[in-house]
Short mmCIF file of N, CA and C in Angstrom, two decimals:
data_model
loop_
_atom_site.label_atom_id
_atom_site.label_comp_id
_atom_site.label_asym_id
_atom_site.label_seq_id
_atom_site.Cartn_x
_atom_site.Cartn_y
_atom_site.Cartn_z
N ASN A 1 22.90 -20.18 4.19
CA ASN A 1 23.43 -21.15 3.27
C ASN A 1 25.02 -21.25 3.11
N ARG A 2 25.19 -20.08 2.53
CA ARG A 2 26.91 -19.51 2.38
C ARG A 2 27.32 -19.77 3.74
N GLU A 3 27.07 -19.53 4.79
CA GLU A 3 27.75 -19.99 6.39
C GLU A 3 27.65 -21.45 6.71
N VAL A 4 26.34 -22.15 6.27
CA VAL A 4 26.38 -23.32 6.65
C VAL A 4 27.46 -24.07 5.66
N ALA A 5 27.62 -23.90 4.53
CA ALA A 5 28.49 -24.46 3.42
C ALA A 5 29.64 -24.13 3.75
N LYS A 6 30.53 -23.21 4.56
CA LYS A 6 31.52 -22.58 5.08
C LYS A 6 31.53 -23.57 6.26
N ALA A 7 30.82 -23.62 6.91
CA ALA A 7 31.33 -24.10 8.23
C ALA A 7 31.55 -25.59 8.18
N GLN A 8 30.72 -25.97 7.71
CA GLN A 8 30.54 -27.60 7.09
C GLN A 8 31.99 -27.96 6.40
N ALA A 9 32.79 -26.93 5.49
CA ALA A 9 33.72 -27.60 5.10
C ALA A 9 34.62 -27.49 5.94
N LEU A 10 34.89 -26.42 6.88
CA LEU A 10 35.66 -26.60 8.11
C LEU A 10 36.03 -27.70 8.96
N VAL A 11 34.30 -28.41 9.21
CA VAL A 11 34.48 -29.91 9.72
C VAL A 11 34.71 -30.66 9.24
N ASN A 12 34.36 -30.65 7.39
CA ASN A 12 35.27 -31.42 6.84
C ASN A 12 36.62 -31.51 6.90
N GLU A 13 37.19 -30.23 6.67
CA GLU A 13 38.53 -30.63 6.17
C GLU A 13 39.10 -30.58 7.31
N SER A 14 38.93 -31.06 8.45
CA SER A 14 39.20 -30.83 9.89
C SER A 14 39.40 -32.79 10.11
N GLN A 15 37.83 -33.07 9.30
CA GLN A 15 37.96 -34.27 9.67
C GLN A 15 38.81 -35.17 8.76
N SER A 16 38.98 -34.76 7.33
CA SER A 16 40.04 -35.56 6.78
C SER A 16 41.26 -35.36 7.01
N PHE A 17 41.70 -34.08 7.98
CA PHE A 17 42.95 -34.36 8.71
C PHE A 17 43.11 -35.31 9.46
N ILE A 18 42.34 -35.57 10.55
CA ILE A 18 42.01 -36.57 11.35
C ILE A 18 42.15 -37.92 10.72
N ALA A 19 41.63 -38.29 9.40
CA ALA A 19 41.70 -39.55 8.96
C ALA A 19 42.84 -39.83 8.16
N ARG A 20 43.39 -38.85 8.03
CA ARG A 20 44.99 -38.82 7.01
C ARG A 20 46.13 -39.00 8.42
N ASN A 21 45.63 -38.69 9.59
CA ASN A 21 46.63 -38.70 10.72
C ASN A 21 46.47 -40.47 11.09
N HIS A 22 45.42 -40.82 11.12
CA HIS A 22 44.55 -41.73 11.77
C HIS A 22 45.83 -43.18 10.16
N LYS A 23 45.73 -43.03 9.23
CA LYS A 23 46.23 -43.75 8.59
C LYS A 23 47.59 -43.36 8.93
N LYS A 24 48.29 -42.61 8.94
CA LYS A 24 49.61 -42.62 9.17
C LYS A 24 50.14 -43.41 10.40
N LEU A 25 49.19 -42.99 11.83
CA LEU A 25 49.67 -43.82 13.19
C LEU A 25 49.39 -45.01 12.66
N ASP A 26 48.12 -45.95 11.90
CA ASP A 26 47.87 -46.89 11.44
C ASP A 26 49.21 -48.06 10.66
N SER A 27 49.70 -47.17 9.85
CA SER A 27 51.01 -47.54 8.94
C SER A 27 51.63 -48.13 9.65
N GLY A 28 51.74 -47.72 10.93
CA GLY A 28 53.39 -48.66 11.96
C GLY A 28 54.61 -47.69 11.76
N SER A 29 54.46 -46.76 10.64
CA SER A 29 56.32 -46.39 9.76
C SER A 29 56.98 -45.62 10.37
N LEU A 30 55.85 -44.93 11.71
CA LEU A 30 56.58 -43.63 12.15
C LEU A 30 57.31 -43.69 13.51
N ASN A 31 58.36 -42.79 13.81
CA ASN A 31 59.26 -43.14 14.94
C ASN A 31 57.78 -42.78 16.17
N HIS A 32 58.87 -42.77 17.05
CA HIS A 32 57.96 -42.31 18.40
C HIS A 32 57.79 -40.74 18.27
N LYS A 33 58.29 -39.61 18.23
CA LYS A 33 58.97 -38.65 18.30
C LYS A 33 57.90 -38.13 17.35
N ASP A 34 57.71 -38.66 16.15
CA ASP A 34 56.62 -38.09 14.89
C ASP A 34 55.30 -38.82 15.41
N THR A 35 55.17 -39.99 16.08
CA THR A 35 53.85 -40.51 16.35
C THR A 35 52.97 -39.86 17.94
N LEU A 36 53.97 -38.90 18.46
CA LEU A 36 54.01 -38.15 19.53
C LEU A 36 53.19 -36.93 19.28
N ALA A 37 53.91 -36.14 18.39
CA ALA A 37 53.47 -35.11 17.29
C ALA A 37 52.11 -35.30 16.34
N ILE A 38 51.44 -36.37 16.14
CA ILE A 38 50.59 -36.35 15.23
C ILE A 38 49.59 -36.81 15.87
N THR A 39 49.94 -37.51 17.57
CA THR A 39 48.78 -37.79 18.52
C THR A 39 48.15 -35.96 19.23
N GLU A 40 49.40 -35.27 19.03
CA GLU A 40 49.40 -34.19 19.77
C GLU A 40 47.75 -33.41 18.86
N GLU A 41 48.69 -33.44 17.67
CA GLU A 41 47.53 -32.68 16.30
C GLU A 41 46.64 -33.04 16.39
N MET A 42 46.07 -34.48 16.56
CA MET A 42 45.05 -35.34 16.25
C MET A 42 43.97 -34.72 17.62
N SER A 43 44.78 -34.35 19.09
CA SER A 43 43.93 -34.28 20.01
C SER A 43 43.15 -32.54 19.58
N ALA A 44 44.30 -31.89 18.89
CA ALA A 44 43.69 -30.40 18.94
C ALA A 44 42.86 -30.65 17.19
N LEU A 45 43.20 -31.34 16.82
CA LEU A 45 42.15 -31.35 15.72
C LEU A 45 40.88 -31.63 16.46
N VAL A 46 40.92 -32.89 16.85
CA VAL A 46 39.43 -33.38 17.51
C VAL A 46 38.85 -32.15 18.29
N ILE A 47 39.57 -31.42 19.25
CA ILE A 47 38.91 -30.19 19.93
C ILE A 47 38.52 -29.00 18.70
N ARG A 48 38.94 -28.86 17.82
CA ARG A 48 38.70 -27.93 16.53
C ARG A 48 37.55 -28.55 16.06
N VAL A 49 37.30 -29.67 15.60
CA VAL A 49 36.18 -30.16 15.12
C VAL A 49 35.22 -29.67 16.14
N SER A 50 35.12 -30.31 17.16
CA SER A 50 34.11 -30.22 18.09
C SER A 50 33.16 -28.43 18.36
N ARG A 51 34.91 -27.78 17.86
CA ARG A 51 34.57 -26.49 17.89
C ARG A 51 33.23 -26.33 16.76
N PHE A 52 34.05 -26.39 15.64
CA PHE A 52 33.71 -26.21 14.10
C PHE A 52 32.22 -27.00 14.67
N GLU A 53 32.05 -28.14 14.50
CA GLU A 53 30.58 -28.71 14.61
C GLU A 53 29.28 -27.91 15.32
N ASP A 54 30.30 -27.66 17.07
CA ASP A 54 28.92 -26.50 17.53
C ASP A 54 28.85 -25.04 16.61
N ASP A 55 29.34 -24.85 16.42
CA ASP A 55 29.35 -23.51 14.98
C ASP A 55 28.92 -23.80 14.14
N LEU A 56 28.38 -24.98 13.46
CA LEU A 56 27.66 -25.38 12.25
C LEU A 56 26.39 -25.72 12.91
N LEU A 57 26.02 -26.04 14.26
CA LEU A 57 24.86 -26.41 14.48
C LEU A 57 23.77 -25.04 14.73
N GLU A 58 24.90 -23.92 15.26
CA GLU A 58 24.18 -22.58 15.59
C GLU A 58 23.72 -22.24 13.99
N VAL A 59 24.67 -22.38 13.21
CA VAL A 59 24.50 -21.71 11.82
C VAL A 59 23.51 -22.27 10.81
N MET A 60 23.36 -23.66 11.28
CA MET A 60 22.21 -24.36 10.88
C MET A 60 20.95 -23.90 11.55
N GLU A 61 20.64 -23.55 12.93
CA GLU A 61 19.73 -22.99 13.69
C GLU A 61 18.98 -21.66 12.82
N SER A 62 19.91 -21.04 12.69
CA SER A 62 19.98 -19.60 12.09
C SER A 62 19.72 -19.66 10.60
N GLN A 63 20.25 -20.64 10.01
CA GLN A 63 19.41 -21.20 8.62
C GLN A 63 17.96 -21.38 8.72
N GLU A 64 17.97 -22.37 9.78
CA GLU A 64 16.25 -22.58 9.77
C GLU A 64 15.34 -21.60 10.42
N ALA A 65 16.09 -20.96 10.74
CA ALA A 65 15.12 -19.54 11.39
C ALA A 65 14.65 -18.69 10.02
N CYS A 66 16.05 -18.40 9.48
CA CYS A 66 15.92 -17.61 8.21
C CYS A 66 14.65 -18.43 7.21
N GLN A 67 14.80 -19.31 6.99
CA GLN A 67 14.00 -20.16 6.11
C GLN A 67 12.58 -20.08 6.64
N THR A 68 12.18 -19.79 7.91
CA THR A 68 10.88 -20.07 8.40
C THR A 68 10.37 -18.28 8.19
N ALA A 69 11.52 -17.81 8.49
CA ALA A 69 10.84 -16.44 8.40
C ALA A 69 10.63 -16.17 6.62
N HIS A 70 11.65 -16.46 6.00
CA HIS A 70 11.33 -16.34 4.42
C HIS A 70 9.96 -17.04 3.74
N LYS A 71 9.66 -18.28 4.72
CA LYS A 71 8.37 -19.19 4.32
C LYS A 71 6.96 -17.82 4.49
N GLN A 72 7.20 -17.46 5.79
CA GLN A 72 6.40 -16.55 5.98
C GLN A 72 5.84 -15.39 5.72
N ILE A 73 7.45 -14.71 5.07
CA ILE A 73 7.28 -13.62 4.01
C ILE A 73 6.79 -13.85 3.01
N GLU A 74 7.00 -14.72 2.32
CA GLU A 74 6.45 -15.22 0.92
C GLU A 74 4.77 -15.33 0.92
N GLN A 75 4.24 -16.33 2.28
CA GLN A 75 2.88 -16.38 2.67
C GLN A 75 2.30 -15.13 2.61
N ALA A 76 2.76 -13.88 3.44
CA ALA A 76 2.57 -12.58 3.54
C ALA A 76 2.26 -12.10 2.09
N ILE A 77 3.31 -12.11 1.25
CA ILE A 77 3.34 -11.59 -0.33
C ILE A 77 2.20 -11.98 -0.92
N THR A 78 2.09 -13.05 -0.60
CA THR A 78 0.72 -14.43 -1.78
C THR A 78 -0.55 -13.62 -1.11
N ASP A 79 -0.44 -13.30 0.22
CA ASP A 79 -1.84 -12.95 1.11
C ASP A 79 -1.90 -11.43 0.55
N LEU A 80 -1.26 -10.93 0.40
CA LEU A 80 -1.18 -9.33 -0.01
C LEU A 80 -1.69 -8.84 -1.37
N GLU A 81 -0.74 -9.87 -2.20
CA GLU A 81 -1.43 -9.68 -3.53
C GLU A 81 -2.58 -9.85 -3.73
N GLY A 82 -3.11 -10.80 -3.23
CA GLY A 82 -4.58 -11.52 -3.41
C GLY A 82 -5.60 -10.29 -2.53
N ASP A 83 -4.95 -9.71 -1.59
CA ASP A 83 -6.02 -8.64 -1.06
C ASP A 83 -6.21 -7.59 -2.12
N LEU A 84 -5.04 -7.23 -2.73
CA LEU A 84 -4.52 -6.38 -3.83
C LEU A 84 -5.34 -6.25 -4.98
N ALA A 85 -5.88 -7.42 -5.23
CA ALA A 85 -6.24 -7.92 -6.80
C ALA A 85 -8.01 -7.99 -6.33
N ALA A 86 -8.22 -8.17 -5.02
CA ALA A 86 -9.66 -7.83 -4.53
C ALA A 86 -9.95 -6.41 -4.81
N ALA A 87 -9.55 -5.61 -3.99
CA ALA A 87 -9.49 -4.40 -3.57
C ALA A 87 -9.17 -3.76 -4.99
N THR A 88 -8.39 -4.03 -5.89
CA THR A 88 -8.27 -3.68 -7.58
C THR A 88 -9.79 -4.18 -8.00
N GLN A 89 -10.03 -5.15 -7.97
CA GLN A 89 -11.33 -5.24 -8.74
C GLN A 89 -12.34 -4.52 -7.73
N GLU A 90 -12.47 -4.74 -6.68
CA GLU A 90 -13.62 -3.34 -5.79
C GLU A 90 -13.81 -2.14 -6.40
N ARG A 91 -12.83 -1.99 -6.69
CA ARG A 91 -12.28 -0.46 -6.87
C ARG A 91 -12.82 -0.01 -8.57
N ASP A 92 -12.38 -1.04 -9.37
CA ASP A 92 -12.85 -1.37 -10.54
C ASP A 92 -14.25 -1.47 -10.90
N ASP A 93 -14.99 -1.89 -10.58
CA ASP A 93 -16.61 -2.41 -10.35
C ASP A 93 -16.94 -1.22 -9.26
N ALA A 94 -16.75 -0.56 -8.39
CA ALA A 94 -17.55 0.88 -8.32
C ALA A 94 -17.23 2.01 -8.88
N LEU A 95 -16.01 2.07 -9.77
CA LEU A 95 -15.89 2.59 -10.73
C LEU A 95 -16.82 2.61 -11.95
N ALA A 96 -16.91 1.91 -12.07
CA ALA A 96 -17.93 1.35 -13.34
C ALA A 96 -19.23 1.34 -13.07
N ALA A 97 -19.52 1.21 -11.65
CA ALA A 97 -21.20 1.87 -11.10
C ALA A 97 -20.98 3.46 -11.11
N ILE A 98 -19.94 3.77 -10.92
CA ILE A 98 -19.91 5.56 -10.73
C ILE A 98 -20.38 6.19 -12.00
N VAL A 99 -19.43 5.57 -12.82
CA VAL A 99 -19.52 6.03 -14.41
C VAL A 99 -20.66 5.45 -14.92
N ALA A 100 -21.85 4.73 -15.07
CA ALA A 100 -22.49 4.17 -15.07
C ALA A 100 -24.00 5.01 -14.28
N GLN A 101 -23.63 5.36 -13.44
CA GLN A 101 -24.58 6.41 -12.60
C GLN A 101 -24.84 7.41 -12.99
N GLY A 102 -23.01 8.13 -13.25
CA GLY A 102 -22.92 9.50 -14.19
C GLY A 102 -23.61 9.33 -15.45
N ARG A 103 -23.18 8.46 -15.76
CA ARG A 103 -24.09 8.67 -17.54
C ARG A 103 -25.79 8.60 -17.65
N ALA A 104 -26.24 7.93 -16.67
CA ALA A 104 -28.15 8.13 -16.13
C ALA A 104 -27.99 9.11 -15.95
N VAL A 105 -27.20 9.85 -14.98
CA VAL A 105 -27.95 11.40 -14.17
C VAL A 105 -27.38 12.45 -15.52
N VAL A 106 -26.46 12.40 -16.76
CA VAL A 106 -26.67 13.06 -17.72
C VAL A 106 -27.59 12.62 -18.65
N GLY A 107 -27.65 12.11 -18.93
CA GLY A 107 -28.81 11.21 -19.70
C GLY A 107 -30.32 12.11 -19.19
N ARG A 108 -30.62 11.99 -17.93
CA ARG A 108 -31.79 12.59 -17.56
C ARG A 108 -31.67 14.09 -17.55
N ARG A 109 -30.73 14.20 -17.19
CA ARG A 109 -30.08 16.26 -17.14
C ARG A 109 -30.37 16.85 -18.34
N ASP A 110 -30.10 15.93 -19.53
CA ASP A 110 -30.13 16.55 -20.89
C ASP A 110 -31.69 16.29 -21.31
N ALA A 111 -32.46 15.60 -20.56
CA ALA A 111 -33.53 15.10 -20.94
C ALA A 111 -34.52 16.14 -20.22
N GLU A 112 -33.88 16.57 -19.37
CA GLU A 112 -34.72 17.78 -18.46
C GLU A 112 -34.37 19.18 -19.09
N VAL A 113 -33.31 19.50 -19.55
CA VAL A 113 -32.81 20.67 -20.22
C VAL A 113 -33.49 21.06 -21.40
N ARG A 114 -33.90 20.22 -22.05
CA ARG A 114 -34.73 20.42 -23.21
C ARG A 114 -35.60 21.45 -23.21
N GLY A 115 -35.64 22.65 -23.81
CA GLY A 115 -36.72 23.18 -23.87
C GLY A 115 -36.24 24.58 -23.13
N ILE A 116 -35.03 24.61 -21.98
CA ILE A 116 -34.51 25.65 -21.26
C ILE A 116 -33.49 26.55 -22.35
N ASP A 117 -33.72 27.65 -22.26
CA ASP A 117 -33.27 28.89 -23.03
C ASP A 117 -31.86 28.55 -23.10
N ALA A 118 -31.06 28.40 -24.13
CA ALA A 118 -29.56 28.03 -24.32
C ALA A 118 -28.88 29.04 -23.93
N ALA A 119 -28.88 30.50 -23.29
CA ALA A 119 -28.22 30.97 -22.81
C ALA A 119 -28.20 31.10 -21.07
N LEU A 120 -29.32 30.61 -20.79
CA LEU A 120 -29.70 30.59 -19.35
C LEU A 120 -28.72 29.42 -19.14
N LEU A 121 -29.06 28.57 -19.91
CA LEU A 121 -28.13 27.05 -19.62
C LEU A 121 -26.85 27.12 -19.72
N LYS A 122 -26.62 27.71 -20.20
CA LYS A 122 -24.57 28.32 -20.53
C LYS A 122 -24.78 28.90 -19.05
N ARG A 123 -25.17 29.87 -18.72
CA ARG A 123 -25.14 30.81 -17.64
C ARG A 123 -24.82 30.21 -16.46
N TYR A 124 -26.13 29.29 -16.26
CA TYR A 124 -25.99 27.81 -15.02
C TYR A 124 -24.82 27.29 -14.79
N ASP A 125 -24.46 26.60 -16.05
CA ASP A 125 -23.07 25.66 -16.09
C ASP A 125 -21.97 26.27 -15.41
N THR A 126 -21.77 27.84 -16.42
CA THR A 126 -20.62 28.38 -15.90
C THR A 126 -20.71 28.89 -14.37
N ILE A 127 -21.85 28.91 -13.74
CA ILE A 127 -21.72 29.34 -12.22
C ILE A 127 -21.56 28.06 -11.67
N ARG A 128 -22.23 27.25 -12.02
CA ARG A 128 -21.89 25.46 -11.55
C ARG A 128 -20.36 25.66 -11.38
N SER A 129 -19.95 25.54 -12.68
CA SER A 129 -18.10 24.75 -12.48
C SER A 129 -17.62 25.48 -11.67
N ARG A 130 -17.93 27.23 -11.52
CA ARG A 130 -17.13 27.85 -10.70
C ARG A 130 -17.42 27.76 -9.04
N LEU A 131 -18.48 27.16 -9.08
CA LEU A 131 -18.99 26.95 -7.22
C LEU A 131 -18.80 25.76 -6.94
N GLY A 132 -18.01 24.99 -7.61
CA GLY A 132 -18.17 23.57 -6.85
C GLY A 132 -19.28 22.61 -7.14
N GLY A 133 -19.79 22.98 -8.26
CA GLY A 133 -21.00 21.83 -8.42
C GLY A 133 -22.60 22.53 -8.31
N VAL A 134 -22.88 23.64 -7.68
CA VAL A 134 -23.97 23.97 -7.26
C VAL A 134 -24.26 25.14 -7.90
N GLY A 135 -25.35 25.50 -9.32
CA GLY A 135 -25.55 26.74 -9.47
C GLY A 135 -26.43 27.57 -9.17
N ALA A 136 -27.61 26.94 -9.31
CA ALA A 136 -28.88 27.45 -8.38
C ALA A 136 -29.10 26.67 -6.95
N VAL A 137 -30.20 27.43 -6.24
CA VAL A 137 -30.42 27.45 -4.79
C VAL A 137 -31.73 28.14 -4.71
N ARG A 138 -32.36 27.36 -3.39
CA ARG A 138 -33.28 28.02 -3.34
C ARG A 138 -33.80 28.97 -2.22
N LEU A 139 -34.41 30.20 -2.25
CA LEU A 139 -34.66 31.16 -1.91
C LEU A 139 -35.58 30.75 -0.42
N TRP A 140 -35.23 30.50 0.71
CA TRP A 140 -36.17 30.17 1.56
C TRP A 140 -35.75 30.83 2.76
N GLY A 141 -37.09 31.82 3.23
CA GLY A 141 -36.97 32.29 4.27
C GLY A 141 -36.49 33.54 4.40
N GLY A 142 -35.78 34.04 3.51
CA GLY A 142 -35.39 35.14 3.36
C GLY A 142 -33.43 34.66 3.07
N ARG A 143 -33.35 33.57 3.05
CA ARG A 143 -31.73 32.83 3.12
C ARG A 143 -31.20 32.55 1.67
N CYS A 144 -30.35 32.66 1.35
CA CYS A 144 -29.75 31.54 0.17
C CYS A 144 -29.24 30.63 0.83
N GLU A 145 -29.56 29.32 -0.01
CA GLU A 145 -29.22 28.23 0.82
C GLU A 145 -28.02 28.02 0.19
N GLY A 146 -27.57 28.68 -0.59
CA GLY A 146 -26.27 28.19 -1.18
C GLY A 146 -24.70 28.52 -0.59
N CYS A 147 -24.99 30.04 0.10
CA CYS A 147 -24.00 30.83 0.68
C CYS A 147 -24.69 30.51 2.11
N GLN A 148 -25.72 30.09 2.66
CA GLN A 148 -26.67 30.47 3.97
C GLN A 148 -26.57 31.92 4.83
N MET A 149 -26.33 32.79 3.72
CA MET A 149 -26.26 34.38 4.28
C MET A 149 -27.81 34.91 4.09
N GLU A 150 -28.38 35.87 4.57
CA GLU A 150 -29.54 35.99 5.03
C GLU A 150 -29.76 37.64 4.04
N LEU A 151 -30.67 37.55 3.22
CA LEU A 151 -30.44 38.76 2.21
C LEU A 151 -30.91 39.85 3.06
N PRO A 152 -30.63 40.99 2.79
CA PRO A 152 -31.06 42.13 3.56
C PRO A 152 -32.51 42.40 2.78
N PRO A 153 -33.46 42.88 3.82
CA PRO A 153 -34.77 43.50 3.64
C PRO A 153 -35.08 44.35 2.22
N GLY A 154 -33.94 45.18 1.69
CA GLY A 154 -34.05 45.87 0.49
C GLY A 154 -33.75 44.90 -0.68
N ASP A 155 -32.98 44.15 -0.36
CA ASP A 155 -32.84 42.92 -1.77
C ASP A 155 -34.16 41.97 -1.74
N LEU A 156 -34.53 42.09 -0.61
CA LEU A 156 -35.77 40.82 -0.45
C LEU A 156 -36.84 41.70 -1.42
N ASP A 157 -36.98 43.05 -1.15
CA ASP A 157 -38.36 43.74 -1.83
C ASP A 157 -38.04 43.83 -3.09
N LYS A 158 -36.40 43.98 -3.51
CA LYS A 158 -36.17 44.42 -5.14
C LYS A 158 -36.58 42.80 -6.06
N ILE A 159 -36.16 42.13 -5.08
CA ILE A 159 -36.22 40.15 -5.70
C ILE A 159 -37.96 40.01 -6.07
N SER A 160 -38.57 40.73 -4.66
CA SER A 160 -40.08 40.37 -4.85
C SER A 160 -41.32 40.97 -6.18
N ARG A 161 -40.04 42.19 -6.36
CA ARG A 161 -40.85 42.93 -7.64
C ARG A 161 -40.28 42.66 -9.01
N THR A 162 -39.29 42.04 -8.69
CA THR A 162 -38.93 40.90 -10.05
C THR A 162 -39.63 40.39 -10.82
N ALA A 163 -40.10 40.17 -12.05
CA ALA A 163 -40.81 39.47 -12.97
C ALA A 163 -40.08 37.74 -12.62
N PRO A 164 -41.37 37.10 -12.25
CA PRO A 164 -41.07 35.34 -12.09
C PRO A 164 -40.01 34.96 -13.05
N ASP A 165 -40.33 35.45 -14.12
CA ASP A 165 -39.30 34.32 -15.42
C ASP A 165 -37.82 35.29 -15.44
N GLN A 166 -37.51 36.13 -14.68
CA GLN A 166 -36.50 37.02 -14.50
C GLN A 166 -35.41 36.47 -13.64
N VAL A 167 -33.89 36.00 -14.53
CA VAL A 167 -32.93 35.28 -13.51
C VAL A 167 -32.65 36.59 -11.71
N VAL A 168 -32.41 36.02 -11.08
CA VAL A 168 -32.10 36.30 -10.11
C VAL A 168 -30.84 35.92 -9.14
N LEU A 169 -29.82 36.52 -8.92
CA LEU A 169 -28.42 35.99 -8.31
C LEU A 169 -28.42 36.56 -7.03
N CYS A 170 -27.72 35.84 -6.16
CA CYS A 170 -27.53 36.30 -4.94
C CYS A 170 -26.38 37.11 -5.12
N GLU A 171 -26.40 38.15 -3.96
CA GLU A 171 -25.20 39.12 -4.20
C GLU A 171 -24.21 38.63 -3.33
N GLU A 172 -23.75 37.65 -2.35
CA GLU A 172 -22.79 37.16 -2.15
C GLU A 172 -22.35 36.04 -2.57
N CYS A 173 -22.94 35.24 -3.15
CA CYS A 173 -21.87 34.22 -3.55
C CYS A 173 -22.12 33.49 -5.04
N GLY A 174 -23.36 34.52 -6.04
CA GLY A 174 -23.53 34.14 -7.38
C GLY A 174 -24.45 33.34 -7.32
N ARG A 175 -24.93 32.72 -7.07
CA ARG A 175 -25.84 31.86 -7.42
C ARG A 175 -27.07 31.94 -8.20
N ILE A 176 -27.67 31.36 -8.99
CA ILE A 176 -29.17 31.56 -9.41
C ILE A 176 -30.19 31.20 -8.08
N LEU A 177 -30.78 32.57 -8.01
CA LEU A 177 -31.62 32.19 -6.85
C LEU A 177 -33.43 31.64 -7.38
N VAL A 178 -33.45 30.43 -6.84
CA VAL A 178 -34.73 30.01 -7.47
C VAL A 178 -35.79 30.42 -6.27
N ARG A 179 -37.00 31.04 -6.78
CA ARG A 179 -37.85 31.97 -5.99
C ARG A 179 -39.40 30.74 -5.96
N VAL A 180 -39.31 30.43 -4.80
CA VAL A 180 -40.37 29.03 -4.43
C VAL A 180 -41.70 29.69 -3.47
N PRO A 181 -42.73 29.57 -3.64
CA PRO A 181 -43.92 30.08 -2.85
C PRO A 181 -43.37 29.52 -0.90
N GLN A 182 -43.39 30.32 0.07
CA GLN A 182 -43.40 29.70 1.24
C GLN A 182 -44.65 29.47 2.11
#
C-alpha cells in the first residue's frame, strides 16, 4: 500500500507539473526561448509520467498478489483455528472418558480388594508401582509371565512345597507369582 501511494504521488506530481506548464503555454505570455524550454520539459515529463505509470502498474500488481496471499493466509488461519478447536474438544472428550473409565476401574478394584489382608495389598501396590503397573503375574509352565524367565527346577520345587496361602515372589523381577493349576 505504501509503494502504491508513493508511485501514485510521483505520477500525480508529474502530471501537475505538466498541467502547470500547459497553463503557462496557453497563457501566451512566454517568449520563444521560454516556450521552447517548457516544451522540452513537458516532453521529458511525459516520458517520466509514462515510466511512473508503468512502475505504478507493477506495484499495483504486486499489491494485488499480496492481498490475495493475505486472504489465503487468513483463511488458512481460520481453518487451522477450527481444526484446533475440534482437536481440543476431541482431546477433552477422550480425557473425560479416560477419567471416567479410571474411576470405574478404581471403584471395581476397591470392591474387589475388600477382605484382602492390608499388608499383602500394600506389598502388591508397592511392587506394582515399582514395576510399571503389574505387581502380580501368573506362574505358568514354569515361567514367570512378568519377566518371561523360566524358573530353575529347584525354585519350582521349592514353590510347589510352599503353602498355597504363602506369597511367592519371582527371583528375577520381584513380582508376586500367582500359582494356578496347569
